[in-house]
PDB file of C-alpha atoms in Angstrom:
ATOM      1  CA  UNK A  19     -20.998  10.382  18.952  1.00 50.00           C
ATOM      2  CA  UNK A  20     -21.490   7.766  21.591  1.00 53.00           C
ATOM      3  CA  UNK A  21     -21.582   9.927  24.749  1.00 64.00           C
ATOM      4  CA  UNK A  22     -24.468   9.055  27.258  1.00 71.00           C
ATOM      5  CA  UNK A  23     -25.629  12.681  26.590  1.00 84.00           C
ATOM      6  CA  UNK A  24     -26.808  11.950  23.172  1.00 88.00           C
ATOM      7  CA  UNK A  25     -30.075  10.819  22.326  1.00 92.00           C
ATOM      8  CA  UNK A  26     -30.963   9.175  19.342  1.00 95.00           C
ATOM      9  CA  UNK A  27     -34.041   9.136  17.086  1.00 95.00           C
ATOM     10  CA  UNK A  28     -34.809   6.646  14.590  1.00 97.00           C
ATOM     11  CA  UNK A  29     -37.808   6.553  12.200  1.00 96.00           C
ATOM     12  CA  UNK A  30     -38.406   4.156   9.177  1.00 97.00           C
ATOM     13  CA  UNK A  31     -40.811   4.461   6.398  1.00 94.00           C
ATOM     14  CA  UNK A  32     -41.794   1.981   3.790  1.00 95.00           C
ATOM     15  CA  UNK A  33     -43.305   2.996   0.206  1.00 92.00           C
ATOM     16  CA  UNK A  34     -45.570   1.600  -2.605  1.00 93.00           C
ATOM     17  CA  UNK A  35     -46.782   3.591  -4.861  1.00 90.00           C
ATOM     18  CA  UNK A  36     -48.518   2.484  -8.113  1.00 90.00           C
ATOM     19  CA  UNK A  37     -47.476   3.862 -11.557  1.00 88.00           C
ATOM     20  CA  UNK A  38     -48.634   3.748 -14.971  1.00 83.00           C
ATOM     21  CA  UNK A  39     -46.781   1.523 -17.612  1.00 75.00           C
ATOM     22  CA  UNK A  40     -44.409  -0.955 -17.383  1.00 74.00           C
ATOM     23  CA  UNK A  41     -42.014  -1.907 -14.712  1.00 74.00           C
ATOM     24  CA  UNK A  42     -38.963  -1.593 -17.327  1.00 82.00           C
ATOM     25  CA  UNK A  43     -39.961   2.031 -18.400  1.00 90.00           C
ATOM     26  CA  UNK A  44     -39.907   2.419 -14.544  1.00 90.00           C
ATOM     27  CA  UNK A  45     -36.580   1.309 -14.090  1.00 91.00           C
ATOM     28  CA  UNK A  46     -35.386   3.369 -17.017  1.00 91.00           C
ATOM     29  CA  UNK A  47     -37.073   6.381 -15.502  1.00 92.00           C
ATOM     30  CA  UNK A  48     -35.128   5.956 -12.184  1.00 91.00           C
ATOM     31  CA  UNK A  49     -31.672   5.664 -13.804  1.00 89.00           C
ATOM     32  CA  UNK A  50     -32.132   8.348 -16.397  1.00 89.00           C
ATOM     33  CA  UNK A  51     -33.430  11.143 -14.247  1.00 88.00           C
ATOM     34  CA  UNK A  52     -32.252  11.268 -10.777  1.00 91.00           C
ATOM     35  CA  UNK A  53     -31.798  14.673 -10.440  1.00 91.00           C
ATOM     36  CA  UNK A  54     -35.133  15.227 -11.944  1.00 89.00           C
ATOM     37  CA  UNK A  55     -36.553  12.903  -9.759  1.00 89.00           C
ATOM     38  CA  UNK A  56     -34.757  14.448  -6.416  1.00 89.00           C
ATOM     39  CA  UNK A  57     -35.343  18.020  -7.505  1.00 88.00           C
ATOM     40  CA  UNK A  58     -38.796  17.785  -8.177  1.00 83.00           C
ATOM     41  CA  UNK A  59     -39.870  15.615  -5.106  1.00 83.00           C
ATOM     42  CA  UNK A  60     -38.349  18.640  -3.001  1.00 83.00           C
ATOM     43  CA  UNK A  61     -38.787  21.634  -4.944  1.00 82.00           C
ATOM     44  CA  UNK A  62     -36.844  22.879  -7.736  1.00 85.00           C
ATOM     45  CA  UNK A  63     -36.470  26.413  -5.785  1.00 90.00           C
ATOM     46  CA  UNK A  64     -35.562  24.578  -2.945  1.00 90.00           C
ATOM     47  CA  UNK A  65     -32.578  22.417  -4.398  1.00 92.00           C
ATOM     48  CA  UNK A  66     -29.340  23.100  -6.186  1.00 93.00           C
ATOM     49  CA  UNK A  67     -27.073  20.674  -8.140  1.00 94.00           C
ATOM     50  CA  UNK A  68     -23.661  20.113  -6.890  1.00 95.00           C
ATOM     51  CA  UNK A  69     -20.970  17.908  -8.645  1.00 95.00           C
ATOM     52  CA  UNK A  70     -20.420  14.191  -7.541  1.00 92.00           C
ATOM     53  CA  UNK A  71     -23.954  13.332  -7.892  1.00 94.00           C
ATOM     54  CA  UNK A  72     -24.842  15.588  -4.940  1.00 96.00           C
ATOM     55  CA  UNK A  73     -28.350  17.666  -4.548  1.00 95.00           C
ATOM     56  CA  UNK A  74     -28.488  20.211  -1.930  1.00 95.00           C
ATOM     57  CA  UNK A  75     -31.902  20.274  -0.421  1.00 92.00           C
ATOM     58  CA  UNK A  76     -33.337  22.910   1.840  1.00 90.00           C
ATOM     59  CA  UNK A  77     -36.098  21.029   3.879  1.00 83.00           C
ATOM     60  CA  UNK A  78     -39.298  22.773   5.302  1.00 81.00           C
ATOM     61  CA  UNK A  79     -38.825  24.291   8.538  1.00 82.00           C
ATOM     62  CA  UNK A  80     -39.404  22.253  11.981  1.00 79.00           C
ATOM     63  CA  UNK A  81     -40.677  23.198  14.765  1.00 77.00           C
ATOM     64  CA  UNK A  82     -38.808  21.885  17.718  1.00 72.00           C
ATOM     65  CA  UNK A  83     -40.109  23.488  21.294  1.00 72.00           C
ATOM     66  CA  UNK A  84     -39.605  27.295  20.436  1.00 78.00           C
ATOM     67  CA  UNK A  85     -37.294  27.073  17.823  1.00 78.00           C
ATOM     68  CA  UNK A  86     -38.046  26.878  13.799  1.00 83.00           C
ATOM     69  CA  UNK A  87     -35.177  24.989  12.334  1.00 83.00           C
ATOM     70  CA  UNK A  88     -34.467  24.872   8.361  1.00 87.00           C
ATOM     71  CA  UNK A  89     -32.144  21.870   7.622  1.00 86.00           C
ATOM     72  CA  UNK A  90     -30.084  21.798   4.882  1.00 91.00           C
ATOM     73  CA  UNK A  91     -28.816  18.391   3.738  1.00 93.00           C
ATOM     74  CA  UNK A  92     -26.505  17.199   0.852  1.00 96.00           C
ATOM     75  CA  UNK A  93     -27.912  13.953  -0.604  1.00 95.00           C
ATOM     76  CA  UNK A  94     -25.565  12.135  -2.678  1.00 96.00           C
ATOM     77  CA  UNK A  95     -27.409   9.753  -5.457  1.00 96.00           C
ATOM     78  CA  UNK A  96     -26.653   6.765  -7.203  1.00 95.00           C
ATOM     79  CA  UNK A  97     -28.400   4.393  -9.609  1.00 92.00           C
ATOM     80  CA  UNK A  98     -27.479   0.802  -9.510  1.00 90.00           C
ATOM     81  CA  UNK A  99     -29.754  -1.426 -11.946  1.00 84.00           C
ATOM     82  CA  UNK A 100     -33.325  -0.770 -11.436  1.00 82.00           C
ATOM     83  CA  UNK A 101     -32.875   1.479  -7.943  1.00 91.00           C
ATOM     84  CA  UNK A 102     -32.481   5.239  -7.413  1.00 93.00           C
ATOM     85  CA  UNK A 103     -30.223   5.229  -3.810  1.00 95.00           C
ATOM     86  CA  UNK A 104     -29.921   8.245  -1.855  1.00 95.00           C
ATOM     87  CA  UNK A 105     -27.953   9.107   1.473  1.00 96.00           C
ATOM     88  CA  UNK A 106     -27.088  12.478   3.611  1.00 95.00           C
ATOM     89  CA  UNK A 107     -23.195  13.505   3.324  1.00 96.00           C
ATOM     90  CA  UNK A 108     -23.258  16.466   4.981  1.00 94.00           C
ATOM     91  CA  UNK A 109     -25.953  18.660   6.686  1.00 90.00           C
ATOM     92  CA  UNK A 110     -26.503  22.161   8.626  1.00 86.00           C
ATOM     93  CA  UNK A 111     -29.177  23.346  10.554  1.00 83.00           C
ATOM     94  CA  UNK A 112     -30.442  27.227  10.352  1.00 83.00           C
ATOM     95  CA  UNK A 113     -32.197  28.988  13.177  1.00 79.00           C
ATOM     96  CA  UNK A 114     -30.023  27.641  15.694  1.00 74.00           C
ATOM     97  CA  UNK A 115     -27.152  29.974  15.025  1.00 70.00           C
ATOM     98  CA  UNK A 116     -27.082  31.531  18.893  1.00 67.00           C
ATOM     99  CA  UNK A 117     -26.236  28.283  19.803  1.00 69.00           C
ATOM    100  CA  UNK A 118     -22.548  28.307  17.942  1.00 68.00           C
ATOM    101  CA  UNK A 119     -21.455  25.157  15.747  1.00 68.00           C
ATOM    102  CA  UNK A 120     -23.951  22.336  16.081  1.00 70.00           C
ATOM    103  CA  UNK A 121     -21.859  19.571  14.288  1.00 69.00           C
ATOM    104  CA  UNK A 122     -20.716  18.276  18.136  1.00 78.00           C
ATOM    105  CA  UNK A 123     -24.203  18.255  19.350  1.00 80.00           C
ATOM    106  CA  UNK A 124     -26.215  16.924  16.675  1.00 84.00           C
ATOM    107  CA  UNK A 125     -26.103  14.531  13.476  1.00 88.00           C
ATOM    108  CA  UNK A 126     -28.358  13.557  10.713  1.00 90.00           C
ATOM    109  CA  UNK A 127     -28.198  10.712   8.548  1.00 94.00           C
ATOM    110  CA  UNK A 128     -31.018  10.052   6.050  1.00 94.00           C
ATOM    111  CA  UNK A 129     -30.659   6.929   3.798  1.00 95.00           C
ATOM    112  CA  UNK A 130     -33.527   5.984   1.020  1.00 94.00           C
ATOM    113  CA  UNK A 131     -33.824   2.990  -1.716  1.00 94.00           C
ATOM    114  CA  UNK A 132     -36.322   3.371  -4.438  1.00 93.00           C
ATOM    115  CA  UNK A 133     -36.823   0.437  -6.609  1.00 93.00           C
ATOM    116  CA  UNK A 134     -39.025  -0.555  -9.608  1.00 90.00           C
ATOM    117  CA  UNK A 135     -41.405  -3.694  -8.327  1.00 90.00           C
ATOM    118  CA  UNK A 136     -44.173  -5.832  -9.468  1.00 88.00           C
ATOM    119  CA  UNK A 137     -47.383  -6.422  -7.306  1.00 89.00           C
ATOM    120  CA  UNK A 138     -49.878  -8.388  -8.655  1.00 89.00           C
ATOM    121  CA  UNK A 139     -50.576  -7.246 -11.990  1.00 87.00           C
ATOM    122  CA  UNK A 140     -49.099  -3.692 -11.498  1.00 88.00           C
ATOM    123  CA  UNK A 141     -45.679  -1.929 -11.375  1.00 88.00           C
ATOM    124  CA  UNK A 142     -45.362  -0.035  -8.180  1.00 90.00           C
ATOM    125  CA  UNK A 143     -42.578   2.294  -6.976  1.00 91.00           C
ATOM    126  CA  UNK A 144     -40.998   0.436  -4.171  1.00 93.00           C
ATOM    127  CA  UNK A 145     -38.839   2.436  -1.270  1.00 93.00           C
ATOM    128  CA  UNK A 146     -37.433   2.210   2.010  1.00 95.00           C
ATOM    129  CA  UNK A 147     -35.998   5.316   3.714  1.00 94.00           C
ATOM    130  CA  UNK A 148     -34.284   5.560   7.225  1.00 96.00           C
ATOM    131  CA  UNK A 149     -33.773   8.731   9.372  1.00 94.00           C
ATOM    132  CA  UNK A 150     -31.609   8.676  12.521  1.00 95.00           C
ATOM    133  CA  UNK A 151     -31.201  11.912  14.296  1.00 90.00           C
ATOM    134  CA  UNK A 152     -28.516  12.246  17.261  1.00 91.00           C
ATOM    135  CA  UNK A 153     -29.009  15.054  19.575  1.00 86.00           C
ATOM    136  CA  UNK A 154     -27.166  15.975  22.644  1.00 85.00           C
ATOM    137  CA  UNK A 155     -28.793  16.438  25.998  1.00 84.00           C
ATOM    138  CA  UNK A 156     -26.971  19.864  26.820  1.00 80.00           C
ATOM    139  CA  UNK A 157     -27.901  23.747  27.306  1.00 72.00           C
ATOM    140  CA  UNK A 158     -30.743  24.814  26.914  1.00 73.00           C
ATOM    141  CA  UNK A 159     -32.199  21.435  26.442  1.00 78.00           C
ATOM    142  CA  UNK A 160     -31.322  20.320  29.945  1.00 82.00           C
ATOM    143  CA  UNK A 161     -34.321  23.196  31.172  1.00 85.00           C
ATOM    144  CA  UNK A 162     -36.758  20.202  29.615  1.00 86.00           C
ATOM    145  CA  UNK A 163     -36.926  17.072  31.164  1.00 90.00           C
ATOM    146  CA  UNK A 164     -35.137  14.486  29.336  1.00 90.00           C
ATOM    147  CA  UNK A 165     -38.279  12.374  28.794  1.00 92.00           C
ATOM    148  CA  UNK A 166     -40.224  15.129  27.128  1.00 91.00           C
ATOM    149  CA  UNK A 167     -37.067  16.048  24.569  1.00 88.00           C
ATOM    150  CA  UNK A 168     -36.749  12.302  23.809  1.00 91.00           C
ATOM    151  CA  UNK A 169     -40.715  12.075  23.403  1.00 92.00           C
ATOM    152  CA  UNK A 170     -40.809  15.367  21.150  1.00 88.00           C
ATOM    153  CA  UNK A 171     -37.786  14.363  19.299  1.00 88.00           C
ATOM    154  CA  UNK A 172     -38.914  11.047  18.436  1.00 93.00           C
ATOM    155  CA  UNK A 173     -42.180  12.512  17.007  1.00 91.00           C
ATOM    156  CA  UNK A 174     -40.520  15.374  15.182  1.00 86.00           C
ATOM    157  CA  UNK A 175     -38.146  12.529  13.797  1.00 89.00           C
ATOM    158  CA  UNK A 176     -41.258  10.449  12.308  1.00 92.00           C
ATOM    159  CA  UNK A 177     -43.166  13.333  11.297  1.00 88.00           C
ATOM    160  CA  UNK A 178     -40.231  14.570   9.003  1.00 85.00           C
ATOM    161  CA  UNK A 179     -39.793  11.191   7.455  1.00 88.00           C
ATOM    162  CA  UNK A 180     -43.438  10.569   7.230  1.00 88.00           C
ATOM    163  CA  UNK A 181     -44.023  13.963   5.271  1.00 84.00           C
ATOM    164  CA  UNK A 182     -41.032  12.841   2.840  1.00 83.00           C
ATOM    165  CA  UNK A 183     -42.442   9.724   2.035  1.00 86.00           C
ATOM    166  CA  UNK A 184     -45.983  11.155   1.646  1.00 83.00           C
ATOM    167  CA  UNK A 185     -44.473  14.217  -0.943  1.00 82.00           C
ATOM    168  CA  UNK A 186     -41.808  11.504  -2.596  1.00 83.00           C
ATOM    169  CA  UNK A 187     -44.543   8.982  -3.726  1.00 82.00           C
ATOM    170  CA  UNK A 188     -46.720  11.488  -4.990  1.00 84.00           C
ATOM    171  CA  UNK A 189     -44.354  13.550  -6.790  1.00 87.00           C
ATOM    172  CA  UNK A 190     -42.223  10.479  -8.225  1.00 87.00           C
ATOM    173  CA  UNK A 191     -45.387   9.026  -9.343  1.00 86.00           C
ATOM    174  CA  UNK A 192     -46.356  12.686 -10.813  1.00 87.00           C
ATOM    175  CA  UNK A 193     -42.459  13.065 -12.751  1.00 89.00           C
ATOM    176  CA  UNK A 194     -42.791   9.667 -14.062  1.00 90.00           C
ATOM    177  CA  UNK A 195     -45.983  10.015 -15.852  1.00 88.00           C
ATOM    178  CA  UNK A 196     -45.085  13.444 -17.156  1.00 89.00           C
ATOM    179  CA  UNK A 197     -41.722  11.318 -18.363  1.00 90.00           C
ATOM    180  CA  UNK A 198     -43.804   8.865 -20.017  1.00 89.00           C
ATOM    181  CA  UNK A 199     -45.761  11.687 -21.575  1.00 88.00           C
ATOM    182  CA  UNK A 200     -42.842  13.799 -22.940  1.00 88.00           C
ATOM    183  CA  UNK A 201     -41.574  10.564 -24.067  1.00 84.00           C
ATOM    184  CA  UNK A 202     -44.445   9.451 -26.346  1.00 83.00           C
ATOM    185  CA  UNK A 203     -44.368  12.956 -27.860  1.00 83.00           C
ATOM    186  CA  UNK A 204     -40.759  12.791 -28.632  1.00 77.00           C
ATOM    187  CA  UNK A 205     -41.446   9.132 -30.224  1.00 70.00           C
ATOM    188  CA  UNK A 206     -44.313  10.670 -32.223  1.00 69.00           C
ATOM    189  CA  UNK A 207     -42.084  13.730 -33.204  1.00 67.00           C
ATOM    190  CA  UNK A 208     -39.157  11.643 -34.421  1.00 65.00           C
ATOM    191  CA  UNK A 209     -41.902   9.351 -36.459  1.00 63.00           C
ATOM    192  CA  UNK A 210     -41.010   5.980 -34.472  1.00 55.00           C
TER     193      UNK A 210
END
Protein backbone atom coordinates (compact mmCIF):
# COMPACT_ATOMS: atom_id res chain seq x y z
CA UNK A 1 0.00 0.00 0.00
CA UNK A 2 2.74 2.46 -0.89
CA UNK A 3 0.68 4.28 -3.50
CA UNK A 4 0.66 8.08 -3.79
CA UNK A 5 -3.13 7.93 -3.80
CA UNK A 6 -3.14 6.56 -0.25
CA UNK A 7 -3.62 8.83 2.72
CA UNK A 8 -2.40 7.66 6.12
CA UNK A 9 -4.08 8.71 9.35
CA UNK A 10 -2.44 7.96 12.71
CA UNK A 11 -3.59 8.36 16.26
CA UNK A 12 -1.91 7.39 19.49
CA UNK A 13 -3.38 7.46 22.98
CA UNK A 14 -1.89 6.83 26.40
CA UNK A 15 -3.93 5.47 29.30
CA UNK A 16 -3.32 5.69 33.01
CA UNK A 17 -6.27 4.51 35.08
CA UNK A 18 -6.05 4.16 38.89
CA UNK A 19 -7.29 0.79 40.15
CA UNK A 20 -7.79 -0.70 43.61
CA UNK A 21 -5.60 -3.34 45.26
CA UNK A 22 -2.08 -4.35 44.46
CA UNK A 23 0.01 -4.44 41.32
CA UNK A 24 0.38 -8.24 41.61
CA UNK A 25 -3.42 -8.66 41.63
CA UNK A 26 -3.74 -6.51 38.50
CA UNK A 27 -1.02 -8.57 36.80
CA UNK A 28 -2.94 -11.75 37.67
CA UNK A 29 -6.17 -10.22 36.34
CA UNK A 30 -4.59 -9.14 33.04
CA UNK A 31 -3.11 -12.59 32.49
CA UNK A 32 -6.03 -14.72 33.63
CA UNK A 33 -8.96 -12.83 32.08
CA UNK A 34 -8.03 -11.45 28.63
CA UNK A 35 -11.28 -12.57 26.98
CA UNK A 36 -13.35 -11.11 29.80
CA UNK A 37 -11.44 -7.82 29.63
CA UNK A 38 -11.77 -7.46 25.86
CA UNK A 39 -15.38 -8.65 25.56
CA UNK A 40 -16.65 -6.47 28.37
CA UNK A 41 -14.59 -3.46 27.30
CA UNK A 42 -16.24 -3.54 23.90
CA UNK A 43 -19.61 -5.16 24.67
CA UNK A 44 -20.35 -8.88 25.08
CA UNK A 45 -23.21 -8.67 22.57
CA UNK A 46 -20.88 -7.12 19.96
CA UNK A 47 -18.01 -9.57 20.38
CA UNK A 48 -17.40 -13.17 19.44
CA UNK A 49 -14.64 -15.45 20.71
CA UNK A 50 -12.74 -17.12 17.87
CA UNK A 51 -10.00 -19.78 17.98
CA UNK A 52 -6.36 -18.75 18.42
CA UNK A 53 -6.79 -16.11 21.13
CA UNK A 54 -8.89 -13.91 18.85
CA UNK A 55 -11.91 -11.73 19.61
CA UNK A 56 -14.09 -10.43 16.77
CA UNK A 57 -15.43 -6.99 17.68
CA UNK A 58 -18.22 -5.09 15.97
CA UNK A 59 -17.41 -1.47 16.76
CA UNK A 60 -19.89 1.43 16.91
CA UNK A 61 -20.83 3.02 13.59
CA UNK A 62 -18.61 5.83 12.34
CA UNK A 63 -19.95 8.77 10.36
CA UNK A 64 -17.62 9.65 7.47
CA UNK A 65 -19.16 12.30 5.22
CA UNK A 66 -22.58 10.86 4.25
CA UNK A 67 -21.63 7.25 5.06
CA UNK A 68 -22.36 5.25 8.21
CA UNK A 69 -19.54 2.72 8.46
CA UNK A 70 -19.55 -0.22 10.86
CA UNK A 71 -16.06 -1.67 11.39
CA UNK A 72 -15.63 -5.30 12.42
CA UNK A 73 -12.12 -6.05 13.64
CA UNK A 74 -10.50 -9.35 14.63
CA UNK A 75 -8.21 -8.70 17.58
CA UNK A 76 -5.55 -11.20 18.56
CA UNK A 77 -4.33 -11.01 22.13
CA UNK A 78 -1.43 -12.39 24.09
CA UNK A 79 -0.46 -12.11 27.73
CA UNK A 80 3.29 -11.72 28.20
CA UNK A 81 4.30 -11.37 31.85
CA UNK A 82 2.33 -8.57 33.47
CA UNK A 83 0.62 -7.35 30.32
CA UNK A 84 -2.18 -7.73 27.82
CA UNK A 85 -1.17 -7.01 24.21
CA UNK A 86 -3.77 -6.68 21.47
CA UNK A 87 -3.35 -6.27 17.72
CA UNK A 88 -5.73 -6.27 14.80
CA UNK A 89 -5.22 -9.16 12.40
CA UNK A 90 -8.13 -8.60 10.01
CA UNK A 91 -11.04 -6.26 9.47
CA UNK A 92 -14.17 -5.63 7.45
CA UNK A 93 -16.30 -2.54 6.91
CA UNK A 94 -20.06 -2.59 6.53
CA UNK A 95 -22.01 0.30 5.06
CA UNK A 96 -19.83 0.70 1.98
CA UNK A 97 -20.83 -2.43 0.06
CA UNK A 98 -21.85 -0.34 -2.98
CA UNK A 99 -18.15 0.35 -3.57
CA UNK A 100 -17.20 -3.31 -3.89
CA UNK A 101 -14.24 -4.84 -2.11
CA UNK A 102 -12.44 -2.36 0.09
CA UNK A 103 -9.30 -4.36 0.81
CA UNK A 104 -7.40 -2.59 -1.97
CA UNK A 105 -8.77 0.84 -0.93
CA UNK A 106 -8.52 0.77 2.84
CA UNK A 107 -6.40 -0.71 5.62
CA UNK A 108 -6.67 -0.59 9.39
CA UNK A 109 -4.09 -1.50 12.02
CA UNK A 110 -4.66 -1.34 15.76
CA UNK A 111 -2.09 -2.14 18.42
CA UNK A 112 -2.62 -1.90 22.17
CA UNK A 113 -0.46 -2.71 25.18
CA UNK A 114 -1.77 -2.66 28.77
CA UNK A 115 0.27 -3.24 31.93
CA UNK A 116 0.10 -2.99 35.68
CA UNK A 117 2.28 -0.18 37.03
CA UNK A 118 2.90 1.88 40.15
CA UNK A 119 2.42 5.62 40.35
CA UNK A 120 3.45 7.06 43.68
CA UNK A 121 1.70 4.72 46.13
CA UNK A 122 -1.10 3.65 43.78
CA UNK A 123 -1.54 0.83 41.33
CA UNK A 124 -2.52 1.98 37.85
CA UNK A 125 -3.43 0.34 34.59
CA UNK A 126 -1.03 1.88 32.09
CA UNK A 127 -1.54 1.45 28.41
CA UNK A 128 -0.90 2.77 24.97
CA UNK A 129 -2.73 2.24 21.73
CA UNK A 130 -2.05 3.19 18.15
CA UNK A 131 -4.49 3.23 15.26
CA UNK A 132 -3.31 3.59 11.67
CA UNK A 133 -5.82 3.89 8.85
CA UNK A 134 -4.82 4.00 5.20
CA UNK A 135 -7.36 5.15 2.65
CA UNK A 136 -7.06 5.31 -1.12
CA UNK A 137 -8.08 8.73 -2.44
CA UNK A 138 -10.29 7.48 -5.28
CA UNK A 139 -13.91 7.74 -6.45
CA UNK A 140 -16.23 8.81 -4.88
CA UNK A 141 -13.84 10.64 -2.51
CA UNK A 142 -12.15 12.49 -5.39
CA UNK A 143 -15.28 14.66 -5.59
CA UNK A 144 -14.16 16.12 -2.23
CA UNK A 145 -10.96 18.18 -1.98
CA UNK A 146 -8.07 16.03 -0.74
CA UNK A 147 -7.31 18.45 2.12
CA UNK A 148 -10.88 18.08 3.41
CA UNK A 149 -10.70 14.27 3.24
CA UNK A 150 -7.33 14.37 5.04
CA UNK A 151 -8.67 16.63 7.78
CA UNK A 152 -11.86 14.63 8.32
CA UNK A 153 -9.97 11.32 8.12
CA UNK A 154 -7.45 12.39 10.76
CA UNK A 155 -10.23 13.70 13.00
CA UNK A 156 -12.22 10.46 12.67
CA UNK A 157 -9.11 8.37 13.44
CA UNK A 158 -8.30 10.40 16.55
CA UNK A 159 -11.94 10.34 17.72
CA UNK A 160 -12.18 6.56 17.29
CA UNK A 161 -9.07 5.92 19.35
CA UNK A 162 -9.98 8.49 22.03
CA UNK A 163 -13.42 6.86 22.43
CA UNK A 164 -11.82 3.41 22.68
CA UNK A 165 -9.38 4.70 25.30
CA UNK A 166 -12.10 6.34 27.41
CA UNK A 167 -14.32 3.27 27.30
CA UNK A 168 -11.48 0.83 27.87
CA UNK A 169 -10.03 2.60 30.90
CA UNK A 170 -13.37 2.78 32.70
CA UNK A 171 -14.50 -0.72 31.73
CA UNK A 172 -11.23 -2.44 32.63
CA UNK A 173 -11.16 -0.70 36.03
CA UNK A 174 -14.79 -1.77 36.64
CA UNK A 175 -14.10 -5.35 35.49
CA UNK A 176 -11.04 -5.52 37.72
CA UNK A 177 -13.04 -4.32 40.75
CA UNK A 178 -15.72 -6.93 40.00
CA UNK A 179 -13.06 -9.63 39.63
CA UNK A 180 -11.55 -8.66 43.01
CA UNK A 181 -15.01 -8.91 44.61
CA UNK A 182 -15.64 -12.33 43.02
CA UNK A 183 -12.24 -13.52 44.17
CA UNK A 184 -12.88 -12.32 47.74
CA UNK A 185 -16.26 -14.09 47.81
CA UNK A 186 -14.68 -17.30 46.47
CA UNK A 187 -11.98 -17.11 49.17
CA UNK A 188 -14.61 -16.67 51.91
CA UNK A 189 -16.78 -19.49 50.50
CA UNK A 190 -13.82 -21.88 50.33
CA UNK A 191 -12.80 -21.04 53.90
CA UNK A 192 -9.53 -19.41 52.91
